[in-house]
Short mmCIF file of C-alpha atoms in Angstrom, two decimals:
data_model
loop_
_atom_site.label_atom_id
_atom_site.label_comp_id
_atom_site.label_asym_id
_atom_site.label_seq_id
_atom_site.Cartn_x
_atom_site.Cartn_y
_atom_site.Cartn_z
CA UNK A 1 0.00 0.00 0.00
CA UNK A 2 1.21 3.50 -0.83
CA UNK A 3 -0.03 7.36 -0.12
CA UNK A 4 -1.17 8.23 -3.27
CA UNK A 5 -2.21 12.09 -2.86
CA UNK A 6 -4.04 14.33 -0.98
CA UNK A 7 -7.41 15.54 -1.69
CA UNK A 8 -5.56 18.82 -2.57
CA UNK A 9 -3.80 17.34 -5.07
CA UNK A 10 -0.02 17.25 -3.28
CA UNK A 11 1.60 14.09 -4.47
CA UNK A 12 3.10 12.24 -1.05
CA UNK A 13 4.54 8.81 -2.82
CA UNK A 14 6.43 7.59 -0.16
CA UNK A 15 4.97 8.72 3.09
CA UNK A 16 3.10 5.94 5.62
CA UNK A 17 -0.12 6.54 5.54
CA UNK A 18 -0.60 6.19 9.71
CA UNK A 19 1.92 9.48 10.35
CA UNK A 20 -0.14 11.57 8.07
CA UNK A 21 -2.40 14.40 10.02
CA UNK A 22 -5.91 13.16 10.68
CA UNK A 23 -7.44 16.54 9.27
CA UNK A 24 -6.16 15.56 5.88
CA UNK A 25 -7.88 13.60 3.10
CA UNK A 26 -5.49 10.88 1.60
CA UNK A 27 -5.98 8.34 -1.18
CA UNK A 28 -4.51 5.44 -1.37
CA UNK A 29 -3.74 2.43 -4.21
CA UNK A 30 -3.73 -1.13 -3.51
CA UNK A 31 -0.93 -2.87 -5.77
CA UNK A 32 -0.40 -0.97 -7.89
CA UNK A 33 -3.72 -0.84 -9.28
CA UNK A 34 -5.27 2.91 -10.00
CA UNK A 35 -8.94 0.59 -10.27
CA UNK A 36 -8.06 -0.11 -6.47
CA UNK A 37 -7.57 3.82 -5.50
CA UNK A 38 -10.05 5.12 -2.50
CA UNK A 39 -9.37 7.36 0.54
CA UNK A 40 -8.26 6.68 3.70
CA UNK A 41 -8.32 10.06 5.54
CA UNK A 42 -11.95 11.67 4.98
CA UNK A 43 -13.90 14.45 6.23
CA UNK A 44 -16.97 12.11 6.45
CA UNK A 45 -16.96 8.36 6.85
CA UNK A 46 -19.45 5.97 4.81
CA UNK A 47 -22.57 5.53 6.37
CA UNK A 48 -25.29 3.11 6.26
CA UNK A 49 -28.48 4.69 5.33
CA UNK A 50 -30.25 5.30 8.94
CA UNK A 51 -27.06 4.65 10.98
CA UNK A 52 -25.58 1.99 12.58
CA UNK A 53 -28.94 0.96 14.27
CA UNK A 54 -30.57 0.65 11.02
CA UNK A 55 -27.31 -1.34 9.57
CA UNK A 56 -28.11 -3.52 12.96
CA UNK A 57 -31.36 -4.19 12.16
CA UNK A 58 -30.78 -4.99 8.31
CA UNK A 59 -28.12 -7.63 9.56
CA UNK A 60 -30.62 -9.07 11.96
CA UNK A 61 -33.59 -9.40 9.19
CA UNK A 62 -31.06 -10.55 6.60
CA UNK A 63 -29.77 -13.44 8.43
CA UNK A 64 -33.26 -14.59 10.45
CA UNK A 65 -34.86 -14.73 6.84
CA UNK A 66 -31.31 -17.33 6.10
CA UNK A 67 -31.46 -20.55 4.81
CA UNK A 68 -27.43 -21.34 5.96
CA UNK A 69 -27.20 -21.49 10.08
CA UNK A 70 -24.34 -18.70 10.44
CA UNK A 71 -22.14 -19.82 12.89
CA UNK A 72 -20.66 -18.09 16.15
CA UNK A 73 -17.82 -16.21 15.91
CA UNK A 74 -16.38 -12.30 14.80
CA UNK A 75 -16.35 -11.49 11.27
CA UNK A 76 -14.70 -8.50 9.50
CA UNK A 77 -15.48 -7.85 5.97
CA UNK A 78 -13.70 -4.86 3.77
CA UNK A 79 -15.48 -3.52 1.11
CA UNK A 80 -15.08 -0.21 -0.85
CA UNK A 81 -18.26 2.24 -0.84
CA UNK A 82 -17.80 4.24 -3.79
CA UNK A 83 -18.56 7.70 -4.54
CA UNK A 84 -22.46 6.64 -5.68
CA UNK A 85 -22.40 4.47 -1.92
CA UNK A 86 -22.91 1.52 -4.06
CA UNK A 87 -20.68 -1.57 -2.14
CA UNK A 88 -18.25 -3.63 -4.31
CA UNK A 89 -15.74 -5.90 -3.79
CA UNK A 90 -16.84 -7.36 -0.28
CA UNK A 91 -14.38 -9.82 1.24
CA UNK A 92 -13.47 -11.90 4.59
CA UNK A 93 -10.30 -10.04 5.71
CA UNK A 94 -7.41 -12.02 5.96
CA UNK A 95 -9.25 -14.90 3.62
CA UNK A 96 -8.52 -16.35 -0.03
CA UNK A 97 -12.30 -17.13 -1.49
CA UNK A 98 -11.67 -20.67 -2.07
CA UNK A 99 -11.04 -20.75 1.73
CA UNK A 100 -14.16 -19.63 3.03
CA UNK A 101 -16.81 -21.37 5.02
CA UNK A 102 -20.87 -21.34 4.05
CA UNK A 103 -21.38 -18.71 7.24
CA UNK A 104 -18.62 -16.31 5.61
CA UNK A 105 -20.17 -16.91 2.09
CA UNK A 106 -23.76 -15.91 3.25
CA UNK A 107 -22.61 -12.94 4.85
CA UNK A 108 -20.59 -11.55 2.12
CA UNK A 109 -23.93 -12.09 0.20
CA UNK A 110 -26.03 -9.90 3.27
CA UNK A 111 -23.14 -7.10 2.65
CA UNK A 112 -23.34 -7.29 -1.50
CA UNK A 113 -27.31 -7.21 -1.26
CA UNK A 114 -27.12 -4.39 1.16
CA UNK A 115 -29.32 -0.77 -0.49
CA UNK A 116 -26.52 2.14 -1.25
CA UNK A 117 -24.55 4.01 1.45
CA UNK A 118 -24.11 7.51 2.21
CA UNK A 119 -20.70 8.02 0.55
CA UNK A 120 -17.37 9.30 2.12
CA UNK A 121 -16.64 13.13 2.02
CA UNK A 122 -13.73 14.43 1.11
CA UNK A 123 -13.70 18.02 0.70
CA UNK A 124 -17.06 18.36 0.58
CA UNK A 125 -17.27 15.84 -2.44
CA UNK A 126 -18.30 12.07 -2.43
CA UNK A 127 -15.12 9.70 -2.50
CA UNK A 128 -14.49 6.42 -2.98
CA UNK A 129 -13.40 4.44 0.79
CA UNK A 130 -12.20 1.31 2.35
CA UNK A 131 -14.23 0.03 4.89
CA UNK A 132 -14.49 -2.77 7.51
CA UNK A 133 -17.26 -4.62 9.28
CA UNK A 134 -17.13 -5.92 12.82
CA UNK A 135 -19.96 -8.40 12.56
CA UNK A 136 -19.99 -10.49 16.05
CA UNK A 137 -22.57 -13.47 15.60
CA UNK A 138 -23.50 -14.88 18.45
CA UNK A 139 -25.73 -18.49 18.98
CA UNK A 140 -28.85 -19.16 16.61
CA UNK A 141 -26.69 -16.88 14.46
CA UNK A 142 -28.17 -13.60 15.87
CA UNK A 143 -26.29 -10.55 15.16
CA UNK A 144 -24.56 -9.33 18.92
CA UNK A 145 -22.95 -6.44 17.65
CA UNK A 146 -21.54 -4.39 14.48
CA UNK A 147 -18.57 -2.22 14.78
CA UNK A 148 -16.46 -0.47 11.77
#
């Protein structure tokens, strides 16, 4: 991973991204890949339409109305909410996809079914962003908590 820029346009190639100000606005590109490019440091975070008690209750609904028993454990799926809030590439961290069990499966299918976001602000502009669910399933696969 490597700064790209700042929302301002001032090219920082080399810097690490964690001793950059937190007032600043900074892209960043996954391998290499300018497809892969979304920011880091934002005015605004993504937000689930309604909050995080509304994201809460969409998880719950979503997995009650399951077919596949989720099983117990703490989950943490990255995605990138682009500058429309639409979701894409929603993954287990940590996990190749051939590697994943039927609970990690179904809920990378709740996240990619989930309506748009509220985008990232950068500047007062949309942005594409990284983010991370904390989903903690607990028995009867009931969602206990959701952190980003």
């Amino acid at each position: 991973r490597r700064v790209l820029r700042f929302c301002e346009s001032e090219m920082y190639e080399k810097m690490d991204p964690d001793s950059l100000p937190a007032d600043k606005c900074v892209a960043t590109v996954d391998d290499e890949d300018v497809d892969d490019v979304y920011v880091d440091y934002v005015d605004v975070r993504p937000e689930f339409p309604g909050g995080r008690d509304a994201l809460l209750s969409y998880c719950q609904k979503g997995l009650s109305t399951n077919k596949v028993k989720i099983e117990k454990g703490t989950y943490h799926i990255v995605f990138i909410v682009d500058a429309d809030g639409k979701l894409n590439g929603p993954r287990i961290k940590g996990k190749e996809f051939e590697h994943l069990t039927k609970s990690e499966i179904e809920l990378l299918h709740l996240v990619e079914d989930m309506p748009r976001w509220n985008p990232g602000q950068c500047k007062n502009g949309p942005v594409q962003t990284k983010e991370m669910l904390c989903l903690k399933i607990g028995r009867k696969g009931k969602v206990l908590s959701i952190s980003k």
